[in-house]
Amino acid sequence: MTPTSPPLSRLVPEYVRRFSAYIPSKPDDELKKLYGCSRLFRLNNNENALGPPPAAQEVIRSFPAPHAAIYPSGDAYHLRVKLGERLAVHPDQILVGNGANEVITFVIKAFCQEGDNIVTADQTFAVYEWVAEFSGFEARLVPLNDFRFDDDALRRRIDERSKVLFICNPNNPTGSYWSEARLRRFLEAVNGRQIVVVDEAYAEFVEDPLFPNSIPLLHEFPNLVVFRTFSKMYGLAGLRIGYLIGDHEVVDIIRRTCV
């Protein structure tokens, strides 16, 4: 760059300039040396300390190394077929991404345009807020009520430019959750005016019979999108497998944002 060149900052949108780059934690080998320990449990990442199930480990060990040179199926066809069988939905109702972070990005890119906003809680999985804000959209953050998502307060923050509502159920990090009756009431109140994302990354840990079985609700509420992951209960965070389930039309729209 010559002394007379304009600063690069002029090329950067204001909503990006407001952010500092995310700094991940150091790799395990560096942290072990730093703290003089032989094993780490990174609780900040909510990793499964038990590791993957033995059967999954066997499959991973059997992967032919030369296949690493081959691009995988771009739409995770075989995984979607298996998930469809397990969840009783059509494979085309499933979209697989590089962890939950990518499917969050898919949804926001698909439904938000300049001037739009998303609505979620102020103490929840921060990536909803981050992706919206560094994409140029407002993230409206609603305080929790008794460590839970406050459905009434969420509805009060919705306006005509609200496009996506993110509900983390059970919530990360507080562990609270909505019952099926409460989720249904919220969906009925929204009445299809916004996309409602229910992030169920930790659903497999809930034993309460009142916890919602959200996927059958897709038949009644086509604006509902459900997130799931292999990172938590299944101990496969390193493989980065997140996915969403939704109505055929909604998933087709979201798929248009995927490369």
mmCIF file of C-alpha atoms in Angstrom:
data_model
loop_
_atom_site.group_PDB
_atom_site.id
_atom_site.type_symbol
_atom_site.label_atom_id
_atom_site.label_comp_id
_atom_site.label_asym_id
_atom_site.label_seq_id
_atom_site.Cartn_x
_atom_site.Cartn_y
_atom_site.Cartn_z
ATOM 1 C CA MET A 1 0.000 0.000 0.000
ATOM 2 C CA THR A 2 1.409 3.380 -0.984
ATOM 3 C CA PRO A 3 1.370 6.334 1.438
ATOM 4 C CA THR A 4 -1.448 7.919 -0.589
ATOM 5 C CA SER A 5 -3.680 4.826 -0.665
ATOM 6 C CA PRO A 6 -6.990 5.148 1.180
ATOM 7 C CA PRO A 7 -7.289 3.112 4.393
ATOM 8 C CA LEU A 8 -8.684 -0.399 4.045
ATOM 9 C CA SER A 9 -11.159 0.385 6.807
ATOM 10 C CA ARG A 10 -13.271 2.297 4.292
ATOM 11 C CA LEU A 11 -14.070 -1.053 2.652
ATOM 12 C CA VAL A 12 -15.321 -2.573 5.901
ATOM 13 C CA PRO A 13 -19.021 -2.207 6.763
ATOM 14 C CA GLU A 14 -19.710 -0.398 10.021
ATOM 15 C CA TYR A 15 -21.399 -3.448 11.527
ATOM 16 C CA VAL A 16 -18.195 -5.470 11.001
ATOM 17 C CA ARG A 17 -15.925 -2.727 12.393
ATOM 18 C CA ARG A 18 -17.829 -2.926 15.691
ATOM 19 C CA PHE A 19 -16.639 -6.496 16.258
ATOM 20 C CA SER A 20 -13.333 -7.846 17.472
ATOM 21 C CA ALA A 21 -12.189 -11.132 15.979
ATOM 22 C CA TYR A 22 -13.216 -14.216 17.935
ATOM 23 C CA ILE A 23 -10.180 -15.711 19.671
ATOM 24 C CA PRO A 24 -10.596 -19.454 20.313
ATOM 25 C CA SER A 25 -8.922 -21.183 23.228
ATOM 26 C CA LYS A 26 -5.448 -22.596 22.712
ATOM 27 C CA PRO A 27 -5.167 -26.215 21.506
ATOM 28 C CA ASP A 28 -5.054 -28.946 24.124
ATOM 29 C CA ASP A 29 -1.335 -29.656 23.838
ATOM 30 C CA GLU A 30 -0.517 -26.000 24.509
ATOM 31 C CA LEU A 31 -2.924 -25.789 27.450
ATOM 32 C CA LYS A 32 -1.506 -28.960 29.009
ATOM 33 C CA LYS A 33 1.980 -27.488 28.872
ATOM 34 C CA LEU A 34 0.747 -24.171 30.234
ATOM 35 C CA TYR A 35 -1.026 -25.701 33.245
ATOM 36 C CA GLY A 36 1.191 -28.756 33.728
ATOM 37 C CA CYS A 37 -1.633 -31.284 33.447
ATOM 38 C CA SER A 38 -2.108 -34.505 31.502
ATOM 39 C CA ARG A 39 -5.834 -34.245 30.761
ATOM 40 C CA LEU A 40 -8.300 -31.445 30.083
ATOM 41 C CA PHE A 41 -12.058 -31.110 30.371
ATOM 42 C CA ARG A 42 -12.987 -27.960 28.463
ATOM 43 C CA LEU A 43 -16.222 -27.148 30.245
ATOM 44 C CA ASN A 44 -16.458 -23.838 28.394
ATOM 45 C CA ASN A 45 -17.058 -25.841 25.201
ATOM 46 C CA ASN A 46 -19.628 -28.205 26.738
ATOM 47 C CA GLU A 47 -17.759 -31.168 25.295
ATOM 48 C CA ASN A 48 -18.827 -34.703 26.137
ATOM 49 C CA ALA A 49 -16.112 -35.935 28.501
ATOM 50 C CA LEU A 50 -17.056 -39.575 27.809
ATOM 51 C CA GLY A 51 -16.154 -39.248 24.142
ATOM 52 C CA PRO A 52 -17.925 -40.878 21.192
ATOM 53 C CA PRO A 53 -19.806 -44.166 21.634
ATOM 54 C CA PRO A 54 -17.628 -47.260 20.988
ATOM 55 C CA ALA A 55 -19.511 -48.122 17.781
ATOM 56 C CA ALA A 56 -18.883 -44.628 16.416
ATOM 57 C CA GLN A 57 -15.194 -44.950 17.252
ATOM 58 C CA GLU A 58 -15.030 -48.209 15.287
ATOM 59 C CA VAL A 59 -16.580 -46.563 12.236
ATOM 60 C CA ILE A 60 -14.122 -43.667 12.465
ATOM 61 C CA ARG A 61 -11.158 -46.056 12.698
ATOM 62 C CA SER A 62 -12.383 -47.957 9.632
ATOM 63 C CA PHE A 63 -12.406 -44.856 7.416
ATOM 64 C CA PRO A 64 -10.063 -45.470 4.433
ATOM 65 C CA ALA A 65 -7.378 -42.766 4.575
ATOM 66 C CA PRO A 66 -7.152 -42.393 0.741
ATOM 67 C CA HIS A 67 -10.801 -41.266 0.753
ATOM 68 C CA ALA A 68 -9.672 -38.044 2.443
ATOM 69 C CA ALA A 69 -8.763 -36.848 -1.066
ATOM 70 C CA ILE A 70 -12.398 -37.128 -2.209
ATOM 71 C CA TYR A 71 -15.003 -34.431 -1.632
ATOM 72 C CA PRO A 72 -17.920 -35.748 0.437
ATOM 73 C CA SER A 73 -21.517 -35.663 -0.741
ATOM 74 C CA GLY A 74 -22.408 -31.988 -0.829
ATOM 75 C CA ASP A 75 -25.829 -32.557 0.696
ATOM 76 C CA ALA A 76 -24.975 -35.366 3.145
ATOM 77 C CA TYR A 77 -27.380 -37.613 1.247
ATOM 78 C CA HIS A 78 -26.843 -40.858 3.155
ATOM 79 C CA LEU A 79 -26.910 -39.134 6.541
ATOM 80 C CA ARG A 80 -30.151 -37.349 5.658
ATOM 81 C CA VAL A 81 -31.731 -40.635 4.597
ATOM 82 C CA LYS A 82 -30.780 -42.286 7.908
ATOM 83 C CA LEU A 83 -31.928 -39.289 9.931
ATOM 84 C CA GLY A 84 -35.188 -39.209 7.989
ATOM 85 C CA GLU A 85 -35.837 -42.841 8.903
ATOM 86 C CA ARG A 86 -35.069 -42.192 12.560
ATOM 87 C CA LEU A 87 -37.086 -38.968 12.811
ATOM 88 C CA ALA A 88 -39.971 -40.044 10.532
ATOM 89 C CA VAL A 89 -39.517 -37.138 8.109
ATOM 90 C CA HIS A 90 -38.574 -36.977 4.432
ATOM 91 C CA PRO A 91 -34.807 -36.579 3.836
ATOM 92 C CA ASP A 92 -35.506 -33.360 1.924
ATOM 93 C CA GLN A 93 -36.815 -31.864 5.169
ATOM 94 C CA ILE A 94 -33.297 -32.120 6.628
ATOM 95 C CA LEU A 95 -30.334 -29.857 5.972
ATOM 96 C CA VAL A 96 -26.893 -30.731 7.351
ATOM 97 C CA GLY A 97 -24.255 -28.115 8.124
ATOM 98 C CA ASN A 98 -20.781 -27.695 9.554
ATOM 99 C CA GLY A 99 -22.005 -27.701 13.134
ATOM 100 C CA ALA A 100 -24.824 -25.594 14.548
ATOM 101 C CA ASN A 101 -22.971 -22.373 13.719
ATOM 102 C CA GLU A 102 -23.372 -22.958 9.999
ATOM 103 C CA VAL A 103 -27.062 -23.844 10.100
ATOM 104 C CA ILE A 104 -27.694 -20.682 12.139
ATOM 105 C CA THR A 105 -26.000 -18.744 9.351
ATOM 106 C CA PHE A 106 -28.064 -20.553 6.705
ATOM 107 C CA VAL A 107 -31.342 -19.532 8.346
ATOM 108 C CA ILE A 108 -30.425 -15.890 8.924
ATOM 109 C CA LYS A 109 -29.089 -15.493 5.376
ATOM 110 C CA ALA A 110 -32.232 -17.066 3.937
ATOM 111 C CA PHE A 111 -34.798 -14.873 5.689
ATOM 112 C CA CYS A 112 -33.170 -11.571 6.698
ATOM 113 C CA GLN A 113 -32.490 -8.534 4.555
ATOM 114 C CA GLU A 114 -31.355 -5.001 5.317
ATOM 115 C CA GLY A 115 -33.344 -3.498 8.177
ATOM 116 C CA ASP A 116 -34.551 -6.824 9.569
ATOM 117 C CA ASN A 117 -33.969 -8.215 13.049
ATOM 118 C CA ILE A 118 -33.875 -11.469 14.969
ATOM 119 C CA VAL A 119 -35.196 -11.920 18.509
ATOM 120 C CA THR A 120 -33.735 -14.184 21.185
ATOM 121 C CA ALA A 121 -32.692 -14.162 24.851
ATOM 122 C CA ASP A 122 -29.802 -12.182 26.302
ATOM 123 C CA GLN A 123 -28.336 -15.203 28.136
ATOM 124 C CA THR A 124 -28.316 -18.001 25.589
ATOM 125 C CA PHE A 125 -26.123 -19.454 22.842
ATOM 126 C CA ALA A 126 -24.325 -16.309 21.668
ATOM 127 C CA VAL A 127 -23.910 -17.357 18.038
ATOM 128 C CA TYR A 128 -27.494 -16.339 17.189
ATOM 129 C CA GLU A 129 -26.637 -12.764 18.158
ATOM 130 C CA TRP A 130 -23.164 -12.794 16.626
ATOM 131 C CA VAL A 131 -24.220 -14.076 13.216
ATOM 132 C CA ALA A 132 -27.069 -11.587 12.993
ATOM 133 C CA GLU A 133 -24.975 -8.611 14.072
ATOM 134 C CA PHE A 134 -21.937 -9.265 11.885
ATOM 135 C CA SER A 135 -24.288 -9.875 8.950
ATOM 136 C CA GLY A 136 -25.747 -6.397 9.399
ATOM 137 C CA PHE A 137 -29.002 -7.316 11.168
ATOM 138 C CA GLU A 138 -30.203 -6.235 14.594
ATOM 139 C CA ALA A 139 -30.269 -8.854 17.349
ATOM 140 C CA ARG A 140 -32.956 -8.019 19.907
ATOM 141 C CA LEU A 141 -32.033 -9.610 23.225
ATOM 142 C CA VAL A 142 -34.737 -10.261 25.806
ATOM 143 C CA PRO A 143 -33.832 -10.894 29.488
ATOM 144 C CA LEU A 144 -34.489 -14.341 30.883
ATOM 145 C CA ASN A 145 -37.190 -14.757 33.514
ATOM 146 C CA ASP A 146 -36.147 -17.126 36.314
ATOM 147 C CA PHE A 147 -33.371 -18.404 34.013
ATOM 148 C CA ARG A 148 -35.961 -19.255 31.323
ATOM 149 C CA PHE A 149 -36.910 -17.813 27.954
ATOM 150 C CA ASP A 150 -39.722 -15.326 28.615
ATOM 151 C CA ASP A 151 -42.325 -15.981 25.920
ATOM 152 C CA ASP A 152 -44.409 -12.880 26.697
ATOM 153 C CA ALA A 153 -41.362 -10.588 26.661
ATOM 154 C CA LEU A 154 -40.140 -12.151 23.420
ATOM 155 C CA ARG A 155 -43.455 -11.418 21.720
ATOM 156 C CA ARG A 156 -43.339 -7.802 22.891
ATOM 157 C CA ARG A 157 -40.013 -7.272 21.077
ATOM 158 C CA ILE A 158 -41.343 -8.550 17.753
ATOM 159 C CA ASP A 159 -42.236 -6.036 15.061
ATOM 160 C CA GLU A 160 -42.863 -6.095 11.311
ATOM 161 C CA ARG A 161 -39.104 -6.399 10.622
ATOM 162 C CA SER A 162 -38.581 -9.397 12.911
ATOM 163 C CA LYS A 163 -37.861 -12.423 10.734
ATOM 164 C CA VAL A 164 -36.367 -15.160 12.930
ATOM 165 C CA LEU A 165 -36.988 -16.017 16.597
ATOM 166 C CA PHE A 166 -34.387 -18.259 18.254
ATOM 167 C CA ILE A 167 -35.480 -20.403 21.215
ATOM 168 C CA CYS A 168 -32.769 -22.572 22.782
ATOM 169 C CA ASN A 169 -34.628 -25.483 24.382
ATOM 170 C CA PRO A 170 -33.162 -26.559 26.745
ATOM 171 C CA ASN A 171 -31.344 -23.296 27.105
ATOM 172 C CA ASN A 172 -27.568 -23.090 26.909
ATOM 173 C CA PRO A 173 -26.208 -22.287 29.493
ATOM 174 C CA THR A 174 -29.012 -22.259 32.097
ATOM 175 C CA GLY A 175 -30.528 -25.678 31.329
ATOM 176 C CA SER A 176 -34.112 -24.438 31.624
ATOM 177 C CA TYR A 177 -36.679 -25.483 29.036
ATOM 178 C CA TRP A 178 -40.210 -24.955 27.803
ATOM 179 C CA SER A 179 -42.834 -27.672 28.008
ATOM 180 C CA GLU A 180 -44.644 -28.765 24.870
ATOM 181 C CA ALA A 181 -47.717 -26.814 25.973
ATOM 182 C CA ARG A 182 -45.711 -23.611 26.366
ATOM 183 C CA LEU A 183 -43.962 -24.052 23.018
ATOM 184 C CA ARG A 184 -47.308 -24.703 21.343
ATOM 185 C CA ARG A 185 -48.818 -21.539 22.862
ATOM 186 C CA PHE A 186 -45.875 -19.518 21.610
ATOM 187 C CA LEU A 187 -46.158 -20.930 18.088
ATOM 188 C CA GLU A 188 -49.884 -20.239 18.050
ATOM 189 C CA ALA A 189 -49.290 -16.646 19.173
ATOM 190 C CA VAL A 190 -46.644 -16.078 16.482
ATOM 191 C CA ASN A 191 -49.156 -17.463 13.968
ATOM 192 C CA GLY A 192 -46.647 -17.997 11.167
ATOM 193 C CA ARG A 193 -45.465 -14.386 10.996
ATOM 194 C CA GLN A 194 -41.829 -15.265 11.806
ATOM 195 C CA ILE A 195 -39.571 -18.282 11.476
ATOM 196 C CA VAL A 196 -39.313 -19.901 14.916
ATOM 197 C CA VAL A 197 -36.066 -21.819 15.426
ATOM 198 C CA VAL A 198 -36.054 -24.260 18.339
ATOM 199 C CA ASP A 199 -32.462 -25.248 19.037
ATOM 200 C CA GLU A 200 -32.494 -28.704 20.625
ATOM 201 C CA ALA A 201 -28.753 -29.296 20.876
ATOM 202 C CA TYR A 202 -29.226 -30.638 24.418
ATOM 203 C CA ALA A 203 -32.651 -32.267 24.020
ATOM 204 C CA GLU A 204 -31.329 -35.799 24.507
ATOM 205 C CA PHE A 205 -30.318 -34.929 28.075
ATOM 206 C CA VAL A 206 -33.898 -34.100 29.149
ATOM 207 C CA GLU A 207 -35.946 -36.878 30.759
ATOM 208 C CA ASP A 208 -39.019 -34.837 31.723
ATOM 209 C CA PRO A 209 -42.081 -36.225 29.848
ATOM 210 C CA LEU A 210 -43.366 -32.652 29.495
ATOM 211 C CA PHE A 211 -40.398 -31.744 27.295
ATOM 212 C CA PRO A 212 -41.667 -31.206 23.735
ATOM 213 C CA ASN A 213 -41.343 -33.648 20.894
ATOM 214 C CA SER A 214 -40.933 -30.760 18.467
ATOM 215 C CA ILE A 215 -40.645 -32.553 15.139
ATOM 216 C CA PRO A 216 -44.322 -33.664 14.916
ATOM 217 C CA LEU A 217 -45.259 -29.995 15.434
ATOM 218 C CA LEU A 218 -43.871 -29.284 11.949
ATOM 219 C CA HIS A 219 -47.154 -30.609 10.523
ATOM 220 C CA GLU A 220 -49.080 -27.883 12.347
ATOM 221 C CA PHE A 221 -46.540 -25.054 12.232
ATOM 222 C CA PRO A 222 -44.658 -24.843 8.902
ATOM 223 C CA ASN A 223 -42.727 -21.804 10.190
ATOM 224 C CA LEU A 224 -41.023 -24.022 12.814
ATOM 225 C CA VAL A 225 -37.387 -25.080 12.301
ATOM 226 C CA VAL A 226 -35.708 -27.532 14.690
ATOM 227 C CA PHE A 227 -31.937 -27.707 15.222
ATOM 228 C CA ARG A 228 -30.148 -30.881 16.331
ATOM 229 C CA THR A 229 -26.473 -31.856 16.630
ATOM 230 C CA PHE A 230 -24.121 -34.803 17.026
ATOM 231 C CA SER A 231 -21.743 -32.730 19.177
ATOM 232 C CA LYS A 232 -23.242 -33.103 22.646
ATOM 233 C CA MET A 233 -24.944 -36.376 23.588
ATOM 234 C CA TYR A 234 -23.133 -38.295 20.843
ATOM 235 C CA GLY A 235 -19.688 -36.884 21.634
ATOM 236 C CA LEU A 236 -18.788 -36.079 18.027
ATOM 237 C CA ALA A 237 -18.067 -32.349 18.296
ATOM 238 C CA GLY A 238 -14.873 -32.708 16.265
ATOM 239 C CA LEU A 239 -16.810 -33.954 13.232
ATOM 240 C CA ARG A 240 -18.919 -30.754 13.155
ATOM 241 C CA ILE A 241 -22.304 -32.268 12.295
ATOM 242 C CA GLY A 242 -25.272 -30.017 12.939
ATOM 243 C CA TYR A 243 -28.583 -30.218 11.124
ATOM 244 C CA LEU A 244 -32.008 -28.684 10.911
ATOM 245 C CA ILE A 245 -35.433 -30.155 10.247
ATOM 246 C CA GLY A 246 -38.292 -28.149 8.794
ATOM 247 C CA ASP A 247 -41.197 -27.926 6.400
ATOM 248 C CA HIS A 248 -40.358 -28.840 2.784
ATOM 249 C CA GLU A 249 -40.858 -25.272 1.527
ATOM 250 C CA VAL A 250 -38.871 -23.689 4.350
ATOM 251 C CA VAL A 251 -35.934 -26.085 3.947
ATOM 252 C CA ASP A 252 -35.939 -25.514 0.183
ATOM 253 C CA ILE A 253 -35.608 -21.762 0.800
ATOM 254 C CA ILE A 254 -32.813 -22.240 3.340
ATOM 255 C CA ARG A 255 -30.978 -24.625 0.998
ATOM 256 C CA ARG A 256 -30.659 -21.789 -1.539
ATOM 257 C CA THR A 257 -28.160 -20.096 0.797
ATOM 258 C CA CYS A 258 -25.892 -23.168 0.985
ATOM 259 C CA VAL A 259 -22.818 -23.741 -1.159
#
